[in-house]
């Protein structure tokens, strides 16, 4: 039963990505050239991951682009940071399914956005360090050289659960050629599967006992952190584990503070897939996967050991939960502005600015171009 629920959940995620790709098929190709600007590159990673609903997919795409030489490895690092923020959209979407119950919605939206706030705070810390000193670039390059050595041979392989869901997605997508209908149906399916999955896992793991869950899985911050790594590495999707936690918090089976340390572990566990996949690709792929690992690892080292710092994202999430309970539209507004409106506006603005500069350069070249006297005679 758990396996069927997980498959349906992953199917819903891929349906969301498939429907949004139909609506926005030219977005990725048209914005890749903007990655020379690190700030815009960050929002490109966020937007693409929010659209396709999978950091594994967006990271794989970034790896392929870097390996092809289209963009530099250092230019792709802000995209990885953005992808970490974009992937948190799933759990935030799941929290909206509790909107009919004020108290549950307050707790659910807090559990959904605490992941967002953590990744946003880590980006605020690491982005300037990467921009000014190349911290992640140097760390990942050194680790990649140490792991692979000089005689590493590139191999071709693919490692992704989409291999199993792809036939179903393409078949049903062919029967329903309406991206909007597919997207809405996918969101409904996502909310339903997460609720069933959380109930099934709760009964299977604990026998329905809240005390068992508290004692063996969330008894201490480090215990819940450990299980976050284990469960996420096992299902190879942080979207599954972080989304399942939302109903647990909403129904008071665990606290928001306990869920946060579990989410920290999930952030580490989700890097396993990319590391496994990268070992069958190029050195650039391994370096990108290591960037993903180091980003999350540094974030954990900053927040996990110190209770005062660890409580910052939790307090922010609680405050937002109270706001969303008072103004329920706030959850929808937050998602639209954070994951779509701001990235899309900034990327579009930067693109138009780039086009104007190209136009100015062409005009200047035409003005400064030497005039051939024979041209005036013709």
Tab-separated table of C-alpha atoms in Angstrom:
chain	number	residue	atom	x	y	z
A	1	UNK	CA	0.000	0.000	0.000
A	2	UNK	CA	2.841	2.390	0.880
A	3	UNK	CA	4.585	1.584	-2.426
A	4	UNK	CA	1.389	2.347	-4.380
A	5	UNK	CA	0.929	5.650	-2.527
A	6	UNK	CA	4.540	6.683	-3.164
A	7	UNK	CA	4.169	5.792	-6.865
A	8	UNK	CA	0.967	7.863	-7.121
A	9	UNK	CA	2.672	10.760	-5.315
A	10	UNK	CA	5.637	10.688	-7.713
A	11	UNK	CA	3.190	10.380	-10.601
A	12	UNK	CA	1.414	13.546	-9.405
A	13	UNK	CA	4.740	15.382	-9.168
A	14	UNK	CA	5.692	14.364	-12.713
A	15	UNK	CA	2.242	15.294	-14.023
A	16	UNK	CA	2.711	18.784	-12.574
A	17	UNK	CA	6.092	19.069	-14.281
A	18	UNK	CA	4.719	17.676	-17.554
A	19	UNK	CA	1.738	20.056	-17.626
A	20	UNK	CA	3.886	23.096	-16.816
A	21	UNK	CA	6.409	22.131	-19.490
A	22	UNK	CA	3.558	22.134	-22.022
A	23	UNK	CA	2.596	25.612	-20.866
A	24	UNK	CA	6.181	26.888	-20.728
A	25	UNK	CA	8.180	24.735	-23.147
A	26	UNK	CA	10.413	27.583	-24.343
A	27	UNK	CA	11.272	29.036	-20.917
A	28	UNK	CA	14.363	26.925	-20.147
A	29	UNK	CA	15.923	27.435	-23.598
A	30	UNK	CA	15.265	31.181	-23.654
A	31	UNK	CA	16.710	31.995	-20.210
A	32	UNK	CA	19.824	29.826	-20.111
A	33	UNK	CA	21.848	32.623	-21.737
A	34	UNK	CA	21.176	34.874	-18.738
A	35	UNK	CA	23.255	32.802	-16.295
A	36	UNK	CA	26.276	35.114	-16.581
A	37	UNK	CA	24.513	37.268	-13.975
A	38	UNK	CA	24.754	35.230	-10.707
A	39	UNK	CA	21.696	36.906	-9.178
A	40	UNK	CA	19.549	36.121	-12.216
A	41	UNK	CA	21.047	32.618	-12.366
A	42	UNK	CA	19.774	32.062	-8.809
A	43	UNK	CA	16.217	32.926	-9.831
A	44	UNK	CA	16.472	30.823	-12.988
A	45	UNK	CA	17.212	27.778	-10.829
A	46	UNK	CA	14.316	28.679	-8.532
A	47	UNK	CA	11.836	29.219	-11.377
A	48	UNK	CA	12.752	26.116	-13.364
A	49	UNK	CA	12.570	23.878	-10.279
A	50	UNK	CA	9.256	25.405	-9.219
A	51	UNK	CA	7.881	24.758	-12.711
A	52	UNK	CA	9.007	21.133	-13.042
A	53	UNK	CA	8.585	20.354	-9.314
A	54	UNK	CA	11.811	18.376	-8.943
A	55	UNK	CA	15.256	19.545	-7.902
A	56	UNK	CA	16.663	16.233	-9.167
A	57	UNK	CA	15.386	16.993	-12.669
A	58	UNK	CA	16.570	20.597	-12.669
A	59	UNK	CA	19.971	19.589	-11.254
A	60	UNK	CA	20.301	16.925	-13.954
A	61	UNK	CA	19.451	19.536	-16.580
A	62	UNK	CA	22.054	21.917	-15.134
A	63	UNK	CA	24.611	19.084	-15.162
A	64	UNK	CA	23.891	18.383	-18.832
A	65	UNK	CA	24.236	22.056	-19.751
A	66	UNK	CA	27.542	22.386	-17.875
A	67	UNK	CA	28.870	19.149	-19.374
A	68	UNK	CA	28.004	20.409	-22.873
A	69	UNK	CA	30.053	23.561	-22.273
A	70	UNK	CA	27.075	25.895	-22.807
A	71	UNK	CA	27.617	27.547	-19.433
A	72	UNK	CA	30.525	27.614	-17.000
A	73	UNK	CA	30.508	25.477	-13.861
A	74	UNK	CA	30.771	28.570	-11.624
A	75	UNK	CA	27.791	30.172	-13.413
A	76	UNK	CA	25.665	27.103	-12.653
A	77	UNK	CA	26.245	27.195	-8.880
A	78	UNK	CA	23.681	29.968	-8.196
A	79	UNK	CA	21.187	27.873	-10.175
A	80	UNK	CA	21.756	25.000	-7.739
A	81	UNK	CA	21.060	27.388	-4.844
A	82	UNK	CA	17.854	28.504	-6.528
A	83	UNK	CA	16.846	24.890	-7.141
A	84	UNK	CA	17.048	24.261	-3.387
A	85	UNK	CA	14.466	26.983	-2.827
A	86	UNK	CA	12.287	25.957	-5.776
A	87	UNK	CA	11.973	22.342	-4.614
A	88	UNK	CA	10.296	23.446	-1.359
A	89	UNK	CA	7.187	24.453	-3.310
A	90	UNK	CA	5.757	20.906	-3.062
A	91	UNK	CA	5.377	20.864	0.720
A	92	UNK	CA	3.979	24.409	0.675
A	93	UNK	CA	1.375	23.362	-1.901
A	94	UNK	CA	0.435	20.356	0.230
A	95	UNK	CA	-0.185	22.641	3.229
A	96	UNK	CA	-2.891	24.457	1.260
A	97	UNK	CA	-5.037	21.301	1.352
A	98	UNK	CA	-5.717	22.047	5.060
A	99	UNK	CA	-7.191	25.484	4.336
A	100	UNK	CA	-10.708	24.491	5.478
A	101	UNK	CA	-9.582	24.055	9.119
A	102	UNK	CA	-8.097	27.239	10.614
A	103	UNK	CA	-5.929	25.641	13.314
A	104	UNK	CA	-4.693	22.793	11.115
A	105	UNK	CA	-3.985	25.236	8.294
A	106	UNK	CA	-1.912	27.446	10.609
A	107	UNK	CA	0.258	24.492	11.591
A	108	UNK	CA	0.366	22.995	8.080
A	109	UNK	CA	1.435	26.212	6.345
A	110	UNK	CA	4.110	26.677	9.021
A	111	UNK	CA	5.440	23.181	8.334
A	112	UNK	CA	5.365	23.907	4.610
A	113	UNK	CA	7.197	27.242	4.657
A	114	UNK	CA	9.815	26.389	7.323
A	115	UNK	CA	11.665	24.486	4.582
A	116	UNK	CA	11.438	27.553	2.321
A	117	UNK	CA	12.709	29.912	5.002
A	118	UNK	CA	15.645	27.646	5.878
A	119	UNK	CA	16.835	27.458	2.270
A	120	UNK	CA	16.299	31.194	1.745
A	121	UNK	CA	18.396	31.964	4.844
A	122	UNK	CA	21.168	29.604	3.698
A	123	UNK	CA	21.182	31.297	0.271
A	124	UNK	CA	21.425	34.716	1.960
A	125	UNK	CA	24.503	33.437	3.843
A	126	UNK	CA	26.235	31.453	1.077
A	127	UNK	CA	25.445	33.493	-2.039
A	128	UNK	CA	27.715	36.442	-1.062
A	129	UNK	CA	30.464	34.022	0.013
A	130	UNK	CA	30.275	32.213	-3.323
A	131	UNK	CA	30.078	35.460	-5.301
A	132	UNK	CA	33.067	37.071	-3.567
A	133	UNK	CA	35.250	34.107	-2.640
A	134	UNK	CA	34.008	31.091	-4.642
A	135	UNK	CA	33.503	28.993	-1.493
A	136	UNK	CA	31.289	26.308	-3.052
A	137	UNK	CA	33.286	26.305	-6.293
A	138	UNK	CA	36.560	25.633	-4.495
A	139	UNK	CA	35.095	23.069	-2.093
A	140	UNK	CA	33.322	21.032	-4.774
A	141	UNK	CA	36.223	21.181	-7.247
A	142	UNK	CA	38.723	20.021	-4.611
A	143	UNK	CA	36.412	17.232	-3.442
A	144	UNK	CA	35.681	16.155	-7.024
A	145	UNK	CA	39.397	15.916	-7.864
A	146	UNK	CA	40.033	13.957	-4.681
A	147	UNK	CA	37.177	11.491	-5.274
A	148	UNK	CA	37.621	10.902	-9.008
A	149	UNK	CA	41.367	11.333	-9.492
A	150	UNK	CA	42.963	12.147	-12.817
A	151	UNK	CA	42.014	8.944	-14.659
A	152	UNK	CA	38.234	9.186	-14.355
A	153	UNK	CA	36.361	7.774	-17.385
A	154	UNK	CA	32.995	9.231	-18.388
A	155	UNK	CA	30.130	6.727	-18.711
A	156	UNK	CA	26.571	7.074	-19.946
A	157	UNK	CA	23.744	6.160	-17.597
A	158	UNK	CA	20.458	7.429	-16.189
A	159	UNK	CA	19.163	7.060	-12.671
A	160	UNK	CA	15.744	8.500	-12.010
A	161	UNK	CA	12.324	7.298	-10.868
A	162	UNK	CA	10.783	9.090	-13.891
A	163	UNK	CA	11.693	5.980	-15.912
A	164	UNK	CA	8.799	4.225	-14.130
A	165	UNK	CA	6.228	7.021	-14.267
A	166	UNK	CA	7.071	8.314	-17.752
A	167	UNK	CA	4.922	5.795	-19.742
A	168	UNK	CA	1.850	6.598	-17.623
A	169	UNK	CA	2.448	10.368	-17.824
A	170	UNK	CA	2.880	10.308	-21.600
A	171	UNK	CA	-0.138	8.020	-22.127
A	172	UNK	CA	-2.559	10.072	-20.024
A	173	UNK	CA	-0.995	13.322	-21.287
A	174	UNK	CA	-1.800	12.186	-24.826
A	175	UNK	CA	-5.430	11.507	-23.882
A	176	UNK	CA	-5.853	14.913	-22.181
A	177	UNK	CA	-4.101	17.534	-24.357
A	178	UNK	CA	-5.064	20.397	-22.023
A	179	UNK	CA	-2.145	21.523	-19.804
A	180	UNK	CA	-4.379	23.558	-17.443
A	181	UNK	CA	-6.667	20.566	-16.792
A	182	UNK	CA	-3.622	18.349	-16.205
A	183	UNK	CA	-2.070	20.879	-13.818
A	184	UNK	CA	-5.238	21.278	-11.709
A	185	UNK	CA	-5.821	17.512	-11.622
A	186	UNK	CA	-2.199	16.981	-10.609
A	187	UNK	CA	-2.470	19.392	-7.651
A	188	UNK	CA	-5.629	17.622	-6.448
A	189	UNK	CA	-3.951	14.235	-6.853
A	190	UNK	CA	-0.877	15.518	-4.973
A	191	UNK	CA	-2.913	16.646	-1.967
A	192	UNK	CA	-4.916	13.391	-1.819
A	193	UNK	CA	-1.894	11.088	-2.151
A	194	UNK	CA	0.067	12.948	0.531
A	195	UNK	CA	-2.800	12.666	3.002
A	196	UNK	CA	-3.181	8.941	2.323
A	197	UNK	CA	0.587	8.433	2.394
A	198	UNK	CA	0.981	10.189	5.745
A	199	UNK	CA	-1.847	8.164	7.302
A	200	UNK	CA	-0.476	4.887	5.917
A	201	UNK	CA	3.073	5.619	7.074
A	202	UNK	CA	1.873	6.776	10.483
A	203	UNK	CA	-0.095	3.567	11.105
A	204	UNK	CA	2.589	1.311	9.606
A	205	UNK	CA	5.466	2.829	11.561
A	206	UNK	CA	3.788	3.578	14.875
A	207	UNK	CA	0.739	1.325	14.981
A	208	UNK	CA	-1.254	4.522	15.457
A	209	UNK	CA	0.676	5.482	18.587
A	210	UNK	CA	1.713	9.137	18.864
A	211	UNK	CA	3.975	8.245	21.795
A	212	UNK	CA	5.894	5.713	19.672
A	213	UNK	CA	6.458	8.319	16.963
A	214	UNK	CA	7.652	10.883	19.500
A	215	UNK	CA	9.957	8.468	21.320
A	216	UNK	CA	11.693	6.621	18.478
A	217	UNK	CA	11.673	9.099	15.606
A	218	UNK	CA	11.409	12.603	17.071
A	219	UNK	CA	12.735	12.126	20.590
A	220	UNK	CA	15.656	14.501	20.003
A	221	UNK	CA	16.739	16.917	17.252
A	222	UNK	CA	19.575	14.649	16.141
A	223	UNK	CA	17.351	11.562	16.069
A	224	UNK	CA	14.794	13.237	13.801
A	225	UNK	CA	17.673	14.623	11.699
A	226	UNK	CA	19.033	11.077	11.289
A	227	UNK	CA	15.665	9.651	10.241
A	228	UNK	CA	15.210	12.528	7.809
A	229	UNK	CA	18.414	11.436	6.058
A	230	UNK	CA	17.484	7.728	6.118
A	231	UNK	CA	13.903	8.068	4.851
A	232	UNK	CA	14.775	10.582	2.133
A	233	UNK	CA	17.763	8.562	0.915
A	234	UNK	CA	15.498	5.502	0.898
A	235	UNK	CA	12.700	6.960	-1.234
A	236	UNK	CA	15.166	9.243	-3.076
A	237	UNK	CA	12.836	12.218	-2.978
A	238	UNK	CA	12.766	15.015	-0.422
A	239	UNK	CA	9.414	16.023	-1.905
A	240	UNK	CA	7.917	12.818	-0.480
A	241	UNK	CA	9.361	13.043	3.028
A	242	UNK	CA	8.991	16.796	3.586
A	243	UNK	CA	5.416	16.717	2.272
A	244	UNK	CA	4.441	13.759	4.468
A	245	UNK	CA	5.639	15.701	7.517
A	246	UNK	CA	3.117	18.504	6.836
A	247	UNK	CA	0.018	16.455	7.855
A	248	UNK	CA	1.891	15.173	10.925
A	249	UNK	CA	2.399	18.757	12.108
A	250	UNK	CA	-1.109	19.852	11.093
A	251	UNK	CA	-2.707	17.093	13.198
A	252	UNK	CA	-0.329	17.703	16.161
A	253	UNK	CA	1.405	14.341	15.968
A	254	UNK	CA	4.718	16.211	16.022
A	255	UNK	CA	5.691	19.839	16.631
A	256	UNK	CA	6.964	22.300	14.044
A	257	UNK	CA	10.336	22.369	15.815
A	258	UNK	CA	10.623	18.565	15.524
A	259	UNK	CA	9.656	18.649	11.855
A	260	UNK	CA	12.358	21.217	11.093
A	261	UNK	CA	15.247	18.989	12.213
A	262	UNK	CA	13.726	16.143	10.178
A	263	UNK	CA	13.642	18.463	7.147
A	264	UNK	CA	17.328	19.306	7.705
A	265	UNK	CA	18.071	15.590	7.435
A	266	UNK	CA	15.880	15.303	4.339
A	267	UNK	CA	17.966	18.044	2.698
A	268	UNK	CA	21.056	15.867	3.131
A	269	UNK	CA	19.284	12.658	2.118
A	270	UNK	CA	18.037	14.146	-1.143
A	271	UNK	CA	21.606	14.738	-2.362
A	272	UNK	CA	22.246	10.969	-2.485
A	273	UNK	CA	20.347	10.575	-5.770
A	274	UNK	CA	22.348	13.271	-7.523
A	275	UNK	CA	25.635	11.858	-6.199
A	276	UNK	CA	24.799	8.353	-7.456
A	277	UNK	CA	23.691	9.693	-10.835
A	278	UNK	CA	26.730	11.969	-11.123
A	279	UNK	CA	29.167	9.102	-10.700
A	280	UNK	CA	28.050	7.865	-14.112
A	281	UNK	CA	28.565	11.198	-15.822
A	282	UNK	CA	31.372	13.748	-16.141
A	283	UNK	CA	33.574	15.432	-13.571
A	284	UNK	CA	31.403	18.543	-13.954
A	285	UNK	CA	28.374	16.426	-12.990
A	286	UNK	CA	30.122	15.205	-9.850
A	287	UNK	CA	31.125	18.764	-8.970
A	288	UNK	CA	27.550	20.012	-9.387
A	289	UNK	CA	26.245	17.157	-7.208
A	290	UNK	CA	28.847	18.031	-4.578
A	291	UNK	CA	27.747	21.685	-4.690
A	292	UNK	CA	24.243	20.461	-3.837
A	293	UNK	CA	25.649	18.395	-0.951
A	294	UNK	CA	27.902	21.137	0.429
A	295	UNK	CA	25.131	23.741	0.219
A	296	UNK	CA	22.850	21.622	2.398
A	297	UNK	CA	25.657	20.386	4.648
A	298	UNK	CA	26.855	23.919	5.456
A	299	UNK	CA	23.258	24.933	6.141
A	300	UNK	CA	22.895	22.041	8.593
A	301	UNK	CA	26.181	22.907	10.326
A	302	UNK	CA	24.981	26.501	10.782
A	303	UNK	CA	21.480	25.752	12.093
A	304	UNK	CA	21.399	22.280	13.689
A	305	UNK	CA	23.974	22.526	16.549
A	306	UNK	CA	22.737	25.827	17.983
A	307	UNK	CA	19.169	25.937	19.398
A	308	UNK	CA	18.983	29.749	19.204
A	309	UNK	CA	19.860	29.756	15.488
A	310	UNK	CA	17.767	26.634	14.869
A	311	UNK	CA	14.683	28.417	16.183
A	312	UNK	CA	14.964	31.325	13.715
A	313	UNK	CA	13.273	29.586	10.714
A	314	UNK	CA	10.765	27.973	13.094
A	315	UNK	CA	9.724	31.337	14.546
A	316	UNK	CA	9.481	32.836	11.067
A	317	UNK	CA	7.285	29.908	9.958
A	318	UNK	CA	5.041	30.224	13.036
A	319	UNK	CA	4.590	33.938	12.401
A	320	UNK	CA	3.656	33.275	8.790
A	321	UNK	CA	1.264	30.525	9.933
A	322	UNK	CA	-0.567	33.012	12.156
A	323	UNK	CA	-0.749	35.481	9.268
A	324	UNK	CA	-2.082	32.807	6.900
A	325	UNK	CA	-4.696	31.743	9.457
A	326	UNK	CA	-5.930	35.334	9.669
A	327	UNK	CA	-5.728	36.007	5.922
A	328	UNK	CA	-5.963	32.654	4.144
A	329	UNK	CA	-5.225	34.219	0.789
A	330	UNK	CA	-1.706	34.923	2.131
A	331	UNK	CA	-0.608	31.340	1.398
A	332	UNK	CA	-1.559	31.595	-2.267
A	333	UNK	CA	-0.076	35.088	-2.598
A	334	UNK	CA	3.193	33.909	-1.022
A	335	UNK	CA	3.512	30.990	-3.465
A	336	UNK	CA	2.735	33.092	-6.546
A	337	UNK	CA	5.070	35.957	-5.588
A	338	UNK	CA	8.014	33.919	-4.225
A	339	UNK	CA	8.144	31.044	-6.687
A	340	UNK	CA	6.853	32.606	-9.900
A	341	UNK	CA	6.254	36.373	-10.016
A	342	UNK	CA	9.572	37.675	-8.617
A	343	UNK	CA	11.802	35.232	-10.579
A	344	UNK	CA	9.860	35.678	-13.821
A	345	UNK	CA	9.773	39.496	-13.597
A	346	UNK	CA	13.499	39.754	-12.760
A	347	UNK	CA	14.475	37.334	-15.534
A	348	UNK	CA	12.256	39.103	-18.089
A	349	UNK	CA	13.548	42.527	-17.050
A	350	UNK	CA	17.164	41.390	-17.291
A	351	UNK	CA	16.488	39.813	-20.685
A	352	UNK	CA	14.976	43.025	-22.060
A	353	UNK	CA	17.891	45.013	-20.634
A	354	UNK	CA	20.300	42.632	-22.372
A	355	UNK	CA	18.453	43.037	-25.671
A	356	UNK	CA	18.644	46.841	-25.353
A	357	UNK	CA	22.389	46.654	-24.729
A	358	UNK	CA	22.838	44.417	-27.785
A	359	UNK	CA	20.811	46.910	-29.828
A	360	UNK	CA	22.934	49.835	-28.568
A	361	UNK	CA	26.122	47.951	-29.434
A	362	UNK	CA	24.870	47.314	-32.979
A	363	UNK	CA	23.918	50.992	-33.429
A	364	UNK	CA	27.304	52.120	-32.112
A	365	UNK	CA	29.078	49.692	-34.441
A	366	UNK	CA	27.106	50.993	-37.418
A	367	UNK	CA	27.925	54.614	-36.490
A	368	UNK	CA	31.619	53.927	-36.050
A	369	UNK	CA	31.859	51.743	-39.130
A	370	UNK	CA	34.205	53.309	-41.761
A	371	UNK	CA	32.345	54.639	-44.768
A	372	UNK	CA	33.389	53.332	-48.163
A	373	UNK	CA	33.381	56.256	-50.640
A	374	UNK	CA	32.170	53.967	-53.413
A	375	UNK	CA	29.000	53.209	-51.432
A	376	UNK	CA	27.664	56.730	-52.007
A	377	UNK	CA	28.159	56.361	-55.761
A	378	UNK	CA	26.112	53.174	-55.972
